[in-house]
Every structure is written in C-alpha cells, then in structure tokens.
C-alpha positions as a LaTeX table, in Angstrom:
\begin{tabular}{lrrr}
\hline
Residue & $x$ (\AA) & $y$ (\AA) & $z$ (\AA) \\
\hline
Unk1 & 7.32 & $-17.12$ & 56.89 \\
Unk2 & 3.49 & $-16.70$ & 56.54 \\
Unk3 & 4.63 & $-13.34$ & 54.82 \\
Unk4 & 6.46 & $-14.86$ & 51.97 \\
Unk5 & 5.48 & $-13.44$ & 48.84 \\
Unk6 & 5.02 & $-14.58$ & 44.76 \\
Unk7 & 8.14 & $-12.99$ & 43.89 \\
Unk8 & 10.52 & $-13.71$ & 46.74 \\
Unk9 & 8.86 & $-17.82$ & 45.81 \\
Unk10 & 10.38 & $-17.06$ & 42.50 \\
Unk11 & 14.08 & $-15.64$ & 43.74 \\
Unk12 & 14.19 & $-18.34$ & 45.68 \\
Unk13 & 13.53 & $-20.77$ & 42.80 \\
Unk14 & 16.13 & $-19.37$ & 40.60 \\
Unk15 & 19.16 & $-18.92$ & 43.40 \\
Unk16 & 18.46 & $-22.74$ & 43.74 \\
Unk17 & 18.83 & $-23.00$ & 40.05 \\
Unk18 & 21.82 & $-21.00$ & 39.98 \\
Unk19 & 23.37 & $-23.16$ & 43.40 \\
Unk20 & 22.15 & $-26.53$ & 41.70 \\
Unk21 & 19.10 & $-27.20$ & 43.36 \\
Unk22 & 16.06 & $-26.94$ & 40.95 \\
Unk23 & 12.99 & $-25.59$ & 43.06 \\
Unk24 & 9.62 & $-27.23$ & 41.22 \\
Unk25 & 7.03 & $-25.46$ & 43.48 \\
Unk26 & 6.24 & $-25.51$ & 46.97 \\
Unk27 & 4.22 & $-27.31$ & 49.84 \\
Unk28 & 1.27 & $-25.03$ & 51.92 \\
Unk29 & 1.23 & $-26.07$ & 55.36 \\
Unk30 & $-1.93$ & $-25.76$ & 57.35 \\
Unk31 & $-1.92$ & $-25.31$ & 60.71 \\
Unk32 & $-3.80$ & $-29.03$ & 60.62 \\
Unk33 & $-0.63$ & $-30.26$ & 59.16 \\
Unk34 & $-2.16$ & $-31.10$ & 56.05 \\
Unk35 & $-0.08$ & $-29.86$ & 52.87 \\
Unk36 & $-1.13$ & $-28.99$ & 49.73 \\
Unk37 & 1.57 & $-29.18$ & 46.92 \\
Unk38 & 1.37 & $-25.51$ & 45.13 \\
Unk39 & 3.19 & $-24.11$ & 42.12 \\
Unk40 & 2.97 & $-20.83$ & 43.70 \\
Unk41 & 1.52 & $-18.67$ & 46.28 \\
Unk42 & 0.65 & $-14.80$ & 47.09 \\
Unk43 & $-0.46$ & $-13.07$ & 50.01 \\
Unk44 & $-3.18$ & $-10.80$ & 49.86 \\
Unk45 & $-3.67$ & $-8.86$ & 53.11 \\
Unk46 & $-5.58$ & $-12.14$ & 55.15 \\
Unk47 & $-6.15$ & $-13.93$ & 52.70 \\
Unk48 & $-3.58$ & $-16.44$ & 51.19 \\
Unk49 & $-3.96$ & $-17.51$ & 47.04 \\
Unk50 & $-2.47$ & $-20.66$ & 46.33 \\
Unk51 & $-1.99$ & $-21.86$ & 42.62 \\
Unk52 & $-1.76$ & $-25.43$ & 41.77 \\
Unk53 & $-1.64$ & $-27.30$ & 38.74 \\
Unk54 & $-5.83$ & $-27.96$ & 38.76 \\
Unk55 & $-6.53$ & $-24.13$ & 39.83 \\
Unk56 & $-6.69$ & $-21.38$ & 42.21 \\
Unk57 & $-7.61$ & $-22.25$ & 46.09 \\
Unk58 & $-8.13$ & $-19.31$ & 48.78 \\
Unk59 & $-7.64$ & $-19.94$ & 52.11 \\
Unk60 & $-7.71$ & $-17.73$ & 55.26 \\
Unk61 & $-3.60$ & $-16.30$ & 56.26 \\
Unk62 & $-4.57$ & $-17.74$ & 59.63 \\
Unk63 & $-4.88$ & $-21.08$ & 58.60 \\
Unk64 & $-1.49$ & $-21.12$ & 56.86 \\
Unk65 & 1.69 & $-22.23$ & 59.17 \\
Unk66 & 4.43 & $-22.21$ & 56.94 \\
Unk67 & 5.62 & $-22.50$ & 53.16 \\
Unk68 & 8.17 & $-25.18$ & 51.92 \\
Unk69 & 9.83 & $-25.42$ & 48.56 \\
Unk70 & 9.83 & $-28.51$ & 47.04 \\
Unk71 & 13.29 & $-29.22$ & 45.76 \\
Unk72 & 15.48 & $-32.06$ & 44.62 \\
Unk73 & 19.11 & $-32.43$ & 43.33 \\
Unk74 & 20.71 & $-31.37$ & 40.10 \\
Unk75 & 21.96 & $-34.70$ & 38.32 \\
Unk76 & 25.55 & $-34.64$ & 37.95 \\
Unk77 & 27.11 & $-33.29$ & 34.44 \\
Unk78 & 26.77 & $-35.78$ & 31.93 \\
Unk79 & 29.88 & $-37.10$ & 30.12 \\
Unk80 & 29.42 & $-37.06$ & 26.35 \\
Unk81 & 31.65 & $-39.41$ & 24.09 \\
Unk82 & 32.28 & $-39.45$ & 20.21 \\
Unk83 & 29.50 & $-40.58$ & 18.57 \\
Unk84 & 29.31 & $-43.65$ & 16.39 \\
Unk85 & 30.02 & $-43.41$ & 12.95 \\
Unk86 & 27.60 & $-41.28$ & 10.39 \\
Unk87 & 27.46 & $-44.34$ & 8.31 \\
Unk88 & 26.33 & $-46.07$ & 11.34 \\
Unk89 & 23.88 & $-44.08$ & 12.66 \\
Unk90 & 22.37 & $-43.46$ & 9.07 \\
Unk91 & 21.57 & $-46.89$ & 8.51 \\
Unk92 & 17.65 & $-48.01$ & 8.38 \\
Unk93 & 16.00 & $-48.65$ & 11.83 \\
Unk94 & 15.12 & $-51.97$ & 12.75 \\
Unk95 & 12.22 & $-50.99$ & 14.91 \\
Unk96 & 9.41 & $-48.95$ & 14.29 \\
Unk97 & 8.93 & $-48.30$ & 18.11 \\
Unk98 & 8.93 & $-44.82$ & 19.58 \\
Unk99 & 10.80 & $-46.55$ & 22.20 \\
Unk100 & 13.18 & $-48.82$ & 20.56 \\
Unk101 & 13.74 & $-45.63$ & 18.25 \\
Unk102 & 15.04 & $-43.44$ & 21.28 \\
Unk103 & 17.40 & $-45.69$ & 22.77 \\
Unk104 & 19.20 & $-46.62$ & 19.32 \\
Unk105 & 19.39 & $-42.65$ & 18.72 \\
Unk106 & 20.76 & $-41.96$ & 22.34 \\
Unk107 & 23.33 & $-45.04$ & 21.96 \\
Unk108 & 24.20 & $-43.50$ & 18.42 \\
Unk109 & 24.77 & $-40.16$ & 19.92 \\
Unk110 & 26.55 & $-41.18$ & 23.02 \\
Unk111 & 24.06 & $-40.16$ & 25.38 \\
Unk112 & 22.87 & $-41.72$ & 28.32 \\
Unk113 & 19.29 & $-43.37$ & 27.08 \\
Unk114 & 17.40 & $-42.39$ & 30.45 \\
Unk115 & 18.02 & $-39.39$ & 29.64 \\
Unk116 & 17.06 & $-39.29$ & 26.44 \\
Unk117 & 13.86 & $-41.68$ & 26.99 \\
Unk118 & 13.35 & $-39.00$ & 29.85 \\
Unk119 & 13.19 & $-36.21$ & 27.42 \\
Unk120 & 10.54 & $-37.66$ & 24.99 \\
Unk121 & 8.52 & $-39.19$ & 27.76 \\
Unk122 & 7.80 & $-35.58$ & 28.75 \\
Unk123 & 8.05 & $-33.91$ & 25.59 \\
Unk124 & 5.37 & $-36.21$ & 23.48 \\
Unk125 & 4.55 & $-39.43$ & 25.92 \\
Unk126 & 6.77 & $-40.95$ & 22.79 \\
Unk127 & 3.83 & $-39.73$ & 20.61 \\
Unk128 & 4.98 & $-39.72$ & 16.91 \\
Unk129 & 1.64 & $-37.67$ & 16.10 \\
Unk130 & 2.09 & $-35.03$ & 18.80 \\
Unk131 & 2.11 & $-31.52$ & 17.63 \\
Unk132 & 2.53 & $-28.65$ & 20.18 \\
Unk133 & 0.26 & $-25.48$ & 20.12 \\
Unk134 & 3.15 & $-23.62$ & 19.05 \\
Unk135 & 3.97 & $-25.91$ & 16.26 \\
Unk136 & 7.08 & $-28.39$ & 17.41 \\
Unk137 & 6.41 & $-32.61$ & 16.16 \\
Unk138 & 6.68 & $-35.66$ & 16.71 \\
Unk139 & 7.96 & $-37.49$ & 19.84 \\
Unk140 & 11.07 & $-34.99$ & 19.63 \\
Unk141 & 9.09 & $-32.09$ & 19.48 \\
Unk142 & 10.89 & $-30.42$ & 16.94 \\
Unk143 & 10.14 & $-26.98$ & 15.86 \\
Unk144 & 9.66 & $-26.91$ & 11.99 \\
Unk145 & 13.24 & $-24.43$ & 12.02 \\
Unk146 & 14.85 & $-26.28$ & 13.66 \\
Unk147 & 14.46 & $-29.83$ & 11.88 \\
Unk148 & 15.08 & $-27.58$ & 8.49 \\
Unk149 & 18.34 & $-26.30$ & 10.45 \\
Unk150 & 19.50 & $-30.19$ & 10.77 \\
Unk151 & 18.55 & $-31.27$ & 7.33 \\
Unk152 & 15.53 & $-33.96$ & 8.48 \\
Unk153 & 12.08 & $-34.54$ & 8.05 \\
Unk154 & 10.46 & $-33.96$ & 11.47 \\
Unk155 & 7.28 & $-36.07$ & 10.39 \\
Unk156 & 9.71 & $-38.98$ & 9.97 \\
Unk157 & 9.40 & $-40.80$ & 13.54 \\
Unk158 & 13.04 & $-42.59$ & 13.10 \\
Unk159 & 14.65 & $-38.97$ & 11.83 \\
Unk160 & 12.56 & $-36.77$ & 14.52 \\
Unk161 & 13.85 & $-38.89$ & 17.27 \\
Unk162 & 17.61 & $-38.87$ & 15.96 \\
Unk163 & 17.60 & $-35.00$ & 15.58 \\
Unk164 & 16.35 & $-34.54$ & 18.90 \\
Unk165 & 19.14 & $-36.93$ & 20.31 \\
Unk166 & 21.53 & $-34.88$ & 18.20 \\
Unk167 & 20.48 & $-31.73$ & 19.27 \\
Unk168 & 20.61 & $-32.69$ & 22.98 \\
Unk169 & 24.26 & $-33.67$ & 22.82 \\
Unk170 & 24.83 & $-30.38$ & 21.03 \\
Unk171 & 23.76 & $-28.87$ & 23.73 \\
Unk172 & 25.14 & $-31.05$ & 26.49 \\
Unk173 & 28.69 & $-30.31$ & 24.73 \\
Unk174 & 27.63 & $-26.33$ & 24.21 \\
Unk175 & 27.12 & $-26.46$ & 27.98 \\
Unk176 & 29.77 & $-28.85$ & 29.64 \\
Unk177 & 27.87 & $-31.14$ & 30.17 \\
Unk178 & 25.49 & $-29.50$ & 32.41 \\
Unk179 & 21.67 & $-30.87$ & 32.06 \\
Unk180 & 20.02 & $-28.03$ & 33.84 \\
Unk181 & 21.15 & $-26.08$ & 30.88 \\
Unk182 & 21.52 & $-27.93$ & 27.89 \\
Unk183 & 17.62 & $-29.35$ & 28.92 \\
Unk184 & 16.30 & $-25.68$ & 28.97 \\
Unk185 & 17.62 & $-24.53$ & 25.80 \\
Unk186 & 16.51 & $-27.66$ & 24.61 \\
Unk187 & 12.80 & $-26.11$ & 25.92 \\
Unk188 & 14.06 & $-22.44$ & 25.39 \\
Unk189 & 16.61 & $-21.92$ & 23.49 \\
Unk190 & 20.13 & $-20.88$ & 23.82 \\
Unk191 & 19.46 & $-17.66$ & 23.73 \\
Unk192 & 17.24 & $-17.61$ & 26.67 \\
Unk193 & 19.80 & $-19.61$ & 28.52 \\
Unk194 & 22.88 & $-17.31$ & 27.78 \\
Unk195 & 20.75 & $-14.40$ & 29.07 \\
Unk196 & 20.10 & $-15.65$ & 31.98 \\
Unk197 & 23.24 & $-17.70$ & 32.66 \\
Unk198 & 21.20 & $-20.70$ & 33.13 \\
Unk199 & 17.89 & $-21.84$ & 33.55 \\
Unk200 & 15.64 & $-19.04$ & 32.37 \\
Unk201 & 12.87 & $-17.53$ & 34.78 \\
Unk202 & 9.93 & $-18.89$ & 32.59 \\
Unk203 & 7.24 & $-21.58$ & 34.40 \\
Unk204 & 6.85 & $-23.30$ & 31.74 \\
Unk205 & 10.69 & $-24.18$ & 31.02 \\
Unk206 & 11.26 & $-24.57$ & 34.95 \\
Unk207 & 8.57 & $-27.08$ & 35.32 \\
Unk208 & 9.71 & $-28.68$ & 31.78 \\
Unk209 & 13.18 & $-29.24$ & 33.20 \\
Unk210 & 12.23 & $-30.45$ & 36.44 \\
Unk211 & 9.71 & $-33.26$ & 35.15 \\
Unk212 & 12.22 & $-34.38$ & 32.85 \\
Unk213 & 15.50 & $-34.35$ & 35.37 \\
Unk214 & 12.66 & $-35.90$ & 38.28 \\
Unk215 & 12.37 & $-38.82$ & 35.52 \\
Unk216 & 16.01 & $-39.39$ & 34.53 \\
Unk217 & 17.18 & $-39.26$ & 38.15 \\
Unk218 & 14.48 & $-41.53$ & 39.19 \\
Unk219 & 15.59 & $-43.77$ & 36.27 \\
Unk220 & 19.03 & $-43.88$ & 38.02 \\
Unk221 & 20.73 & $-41.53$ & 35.45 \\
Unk222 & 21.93 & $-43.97$ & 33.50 \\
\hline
\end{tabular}
C-alpha cells in the first residue's frame, strides 16, 4: 500500500466515479496514527510528497502506514417534473435576496432547492458580484456564452440565478437524472462529460462536484 502511486490515486478516483462512489482525495496515515487529509500523493524513492489544499508536505516513506481514499455516496438520481408556467416564472421577484432568489428559481424549475442552494453556495457563496478568473458571473456563475445562449442578462441577480436553475434541469433531464453528471457539465461542459462518459478526469471539476453533492446530501437532498 505504501507503494501506491499519483496515477493509480487517480484510477482509483475515477472507477469510483464510474461505480457511483465519488473519491474527493485521500487520508495519509502515519505510523503515529495521525492522518493528514491529502488531495493527492506520490512516491518518490523514500520519500513520500503529499499535496493538500494549503501546499506540499514531505515526509519520510517510513513514516507512512497506509493511504485511504476519502469517499462518500452518489445521491440518488433526481426526479425532474414540468416546470411551472413561463408566465409564472417570468413574473417580477419579490425578493432581492441571493437566497430567496435561488429557491423561487429551483421551485420554478422543478428542482429540488438543496440542490440548487448547494450549487450557488459553492459556485459564488450566493455572491451576485462574483466573477471567476475565467470570466463566468454572478451567483450562477454564468459564462458570458452561455447567458447569451439563454437570452438573459447575467449581471441581472434575479435572471443569473433563474438561468442557472434552468440550465441545471437541462442537464439533469440531458442526463437522467444523474447529478454526478449533469453537476460536471454544469462545471465542464457536456462535451467533457460525453467524452468521458461521466465525470471528467479534471481536479478542479472532481473537487467542484464533490463540495457541491457533500452539501446537498448533507442538506438531506431535498
């Protein structure tokens, strides 16, 4: 076990994608028993390089005792009604709250609102001034194509938030239901999920879709 390598961490990570078990990182356990939560590891000869989400620690291959991967259960597929009427759903919000704003969008698009209060919790922290480096606004975190794609204006909190509600029942509906996939094309795209027939190999999207799935299940799933 002590010889368990950076790429066989990541195979395992993505065969418990693909058998419904989302691995987020791992646990280093010293032969103290103290255990250090890791998104990754390597070997190097005796020495041991642990990554974690503040840096880089080194420790001695002796030290190590064995490697655990951190893993928790894929929520169960999400059932996704009609949504409400256009009329409906287009009339003026009656709250200005981030908050308020995400549940009447996930009510108006059928969706469970844990999930989608889970989604812009870790997307923005509900910020309606959050930009990404790579461009995507507001508390949806909508990329400037895609908010042209659906016709809104993504500076507008009330239309960001309903986009991203509609977009994530797209997806939920593209995908069965599934939340693995329909939240990492949400972070990814399609494309990327297609590819890969699921969640795609990237950190960034793993960790993405674990944080948000960690909240919603925590939340109950409702």
């Amino acid at each position: 076990m002590r010889r368990t390598s950076f790429r066989l961490a990541r195979l395992a990570a993505l065969l418990g994608a693909a058998t419904g078990v989302v691995c987020a990182g791992e646990y280093v356990v010293l032969d103290t028993g103290f255990r250090i939560h890791a998104d990754s590891h390597e070997v190097l000869g005796d020495t041991v390089r642990v990554h974690t989400s503040t840096g880089v620690i080194e420790l001695s291959a002796s030290s190590v005792y064995s490697y655990e991967a951190e893993e928790y259960q894929t929520p169960p597929p999400v059932s996704v009604p009609a949504p409400v009427a256009a009329v409906e759903r287009q009339r003026p919000a009656k709250s200005s709250d981030p908050r308020q704003l995400v549940r009447e969008a996930a009510e108006h698009a059928g969706l469970p609102p844990s999930l989608v209060h889970s989604l812009a919790a870790v997307e923005s922290g509900f910020r309606p001034d959050a930009v990404s480096p790579k461009g995507a606004i507001g508390v949806m975190q909508l990329m400037p194509q895609t908010a042209r794609a659906m016709d809104v204006d993504p500076h507008d909190t009330a239309q960001n938030i309903e986009a991203g509600a509609r977009l994530l029942r797209e997806l939920l509906i593209k995908y069965n239901g599934d939340v693995v996939k329909a939240l990492s094309a949400y972070n990814a795209g399609s494309g990327a999920v297609d590819r890969h027939k699921g969640m795609p190999p990237y950190p960034e999207t793993q960790e993405y879709v674990y944080k948000v799935v960690k909240t919603y299940l925590k939340n109950g799933g409702k």
